[in-house]
C-alpha angles and dihedrals in degrees: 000000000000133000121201104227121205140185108205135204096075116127106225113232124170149050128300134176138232133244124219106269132264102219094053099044097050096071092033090061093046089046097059076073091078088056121091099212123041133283146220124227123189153177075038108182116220106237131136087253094060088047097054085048101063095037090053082042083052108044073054088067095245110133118235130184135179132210123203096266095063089265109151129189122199121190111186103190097107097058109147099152140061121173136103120224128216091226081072108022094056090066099053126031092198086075084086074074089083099060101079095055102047094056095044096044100033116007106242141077140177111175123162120229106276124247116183124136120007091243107124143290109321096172124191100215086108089055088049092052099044091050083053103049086056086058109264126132111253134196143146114227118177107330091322132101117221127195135161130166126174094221111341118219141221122282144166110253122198113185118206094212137027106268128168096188085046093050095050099046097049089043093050085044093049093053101081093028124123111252124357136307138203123192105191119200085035117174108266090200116142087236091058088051090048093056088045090051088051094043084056089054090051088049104272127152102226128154135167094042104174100014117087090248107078114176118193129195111207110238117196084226151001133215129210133278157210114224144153125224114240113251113267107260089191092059093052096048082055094052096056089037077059080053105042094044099054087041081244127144115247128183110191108205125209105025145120107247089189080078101063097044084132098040088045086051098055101038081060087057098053085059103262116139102227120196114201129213136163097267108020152036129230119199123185120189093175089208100296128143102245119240125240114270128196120234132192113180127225144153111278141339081019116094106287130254089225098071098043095099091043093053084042091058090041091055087056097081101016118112110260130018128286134191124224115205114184112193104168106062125032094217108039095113098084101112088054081087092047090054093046090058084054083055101260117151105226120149112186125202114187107310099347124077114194109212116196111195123251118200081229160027137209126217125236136131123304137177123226110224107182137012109274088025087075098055098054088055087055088051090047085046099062087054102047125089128250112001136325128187126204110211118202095035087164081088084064093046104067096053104023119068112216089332100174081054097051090049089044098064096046078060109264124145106236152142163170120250129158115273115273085221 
């Protein structure tokens, strides 16, 4: 098992690029299963999730293969399997994506409850009711959900809640469907928009695409396709939080700055002079100390769940008090007890942690315990003094490519040892 060990006190200065983003390319690559010819996936990101995906894809009986440049093709015609097994399943929770799909395009599903990071209850039953709704037979047997329909058809689908999951996997399933369907507070998130756009280049009949209204008109069959994955907008916040917290300067290449009109927002607030181009982002702390920033977390176009842990590390060390308030998942507050170790004053009271800004951190050894929680502690970690080394870095894996590289060339001293544990 690997640690990600880092020497703060540097501040960052220089340019780094973006990898196509996770949560875009996950249901992308399950979707070129509704097509009956293969597809072509790039700007791929490689990341653990990716790589779960296609093995899941794979045990299936679809064949995948990859070119050096992250390029992958996935022909689905010999699908013989479908279902999804709790060995993978339990690791990422992205893997309920395949559902839809294998009960539009071939009638049958098994996929075991998901698992993935330790951040709360994410429950299906949205995804169950919406597959419903479209006419399949849904249970849950022993840890595993079952569904089968011969051809669904079209339905109106209220959520109750804003779900993306929910909305593309009632969207993949509604493509082959018979008649129309309309799924109203629908997920406005760019990465929904990203698989609609690349359901509609497979022959799909998709509008409304980053609205909450989606109408989708039922096709008898879908084709393969070419597409590239949009650019990952958490992983550039990351990158400019990386920026903001040391007082460096950080330009991100090869994004889409529309994206992080919240994140941009905010960073400005925290002092940071912020330049915007087409494709990248510039952010100049001149050296300053960056000042405290509220968040209140919320769906698109709301300020996202997924750089909450980032902003919280940020407000550690930034001049004032802010207060974090996470309104999406019950339990997203786990690497507050990491921060405090590296001397961060944070009291949290239900979903709300107040962080009153120190003038400095300390390194020691922390544990990562999610996803984006780790890479807050990363973020923390290129502040603090001394060393500090993050423990479980397989969380930052699946959703951050080459992320010690990345780090490296913007002129932090970091790098990747075995575990101590």
């Amino acid at each position: 098992m690997a640690a990600i060990e880092i020497t703060g006190g540097v501040q960052l200065d220089g340019e780094v690029w973006i990898s196509g983003a996770k949560n875009a390319v996950l249901p992308i690559l399950v979707a070129s299963l509704l097509g009956d010819e293969p597809s072509f996936i790039s700007n791929v990101p490689h990341l653990q999730d990716v790589t779960t995906t296609m093995e899941l894809m794979g045990r299936m009986g679809a064949s995948l293969a990859v070119d050096d440049h992250m390029r992958i093709e996935i022909d689905p015609r010999g699908m013989h399997q479908f279902e999804a097994p709790y060995d993978l399943v339990k690791t990422m929770r992205a893997s309920i994506l395949v559902l839809g799909p294998l009960v539009a395009r071939y009638g049958r599903a098994v996929v075991s409850l998901p698992g993935g990071c330790a951040i709360g209850s994410r429950p299906v039953d949205l995804h169950l009711r919406g597959l419903q709704a479209l006419g399949a037979e849904v249970s849950v047997v022993n840890g595993n959900i079952e569904a089968s329909a011969k051809r669904l058809k079209g339905a109106n689908i209220i959520f109750d809640t804003v779900t993306v999951t929910g909305t593309e996997n009632i969207m993949m399933a509604a493509t082959l469907a018979e008649g129309t369907s309309v799924i109203e507070n629908a997920a406005q998130e760019p990465e929904v928009v990203d698989l609609a756009n690349f359901l509609n280049a497979m022959g799909a009949k998709i509008s409304g695409a980053g609205t909450n209204t989606l109408v989708i008109e039922g096709v008898k069959s879908m084709h393969g396709a070419e597409y590239s994955v949009l650019p990952d907008r958490i992983e550039t916040g990351t990158y400019l939080v990386a920026g903001a917290i040391t007082r460096g300067h950080v330009r991100v290449t090869r994004t889409r700055p529309r994206d992080l009109d919240s994140v941009i927002e905010k960073l400005r607030e925290t002092g940071a002079e912020i330049e915007v181009g087409d494709d990248w982002i510039d952010l100049n702390m001149h050296g300053r100390r960056p000042k405290s920033v509220d968040i209140t977390t919320a769906p698109y176009p709301g300020f996202a769940t997924d750089m909450q842990a980032q902003f919280t590390a940020l407000n550690t060390i930034a001049e004032g008090t802010a207060i974090i308030t996470e309104t999406i998942f019950e339990n997203r507050f786990m690497h507050v007890q990491e921060l405090q170790r590296l001397g961060a004053n944070i009291t949290v009271k239900g979903n709300t942690a107040i962080v009153k800004g120190v003038s400095e951190l300390n390194g020691a050894p922390i544990m990562a315990t999610d996803l984006r929680a780790s890479a807050g502690l990363v973020l923390a970690g290129l502040v603090a003094n001394g060393t500090t080394l993050v423990d479980r870095v397989y969380h930052i894996d699946r959703g951050y490519e080459i992320i010690e590289e990345k780090l490296g060339q913007l002129g932090a001293r970091i790098r990747r040892v075995s575990s101590p544990n």
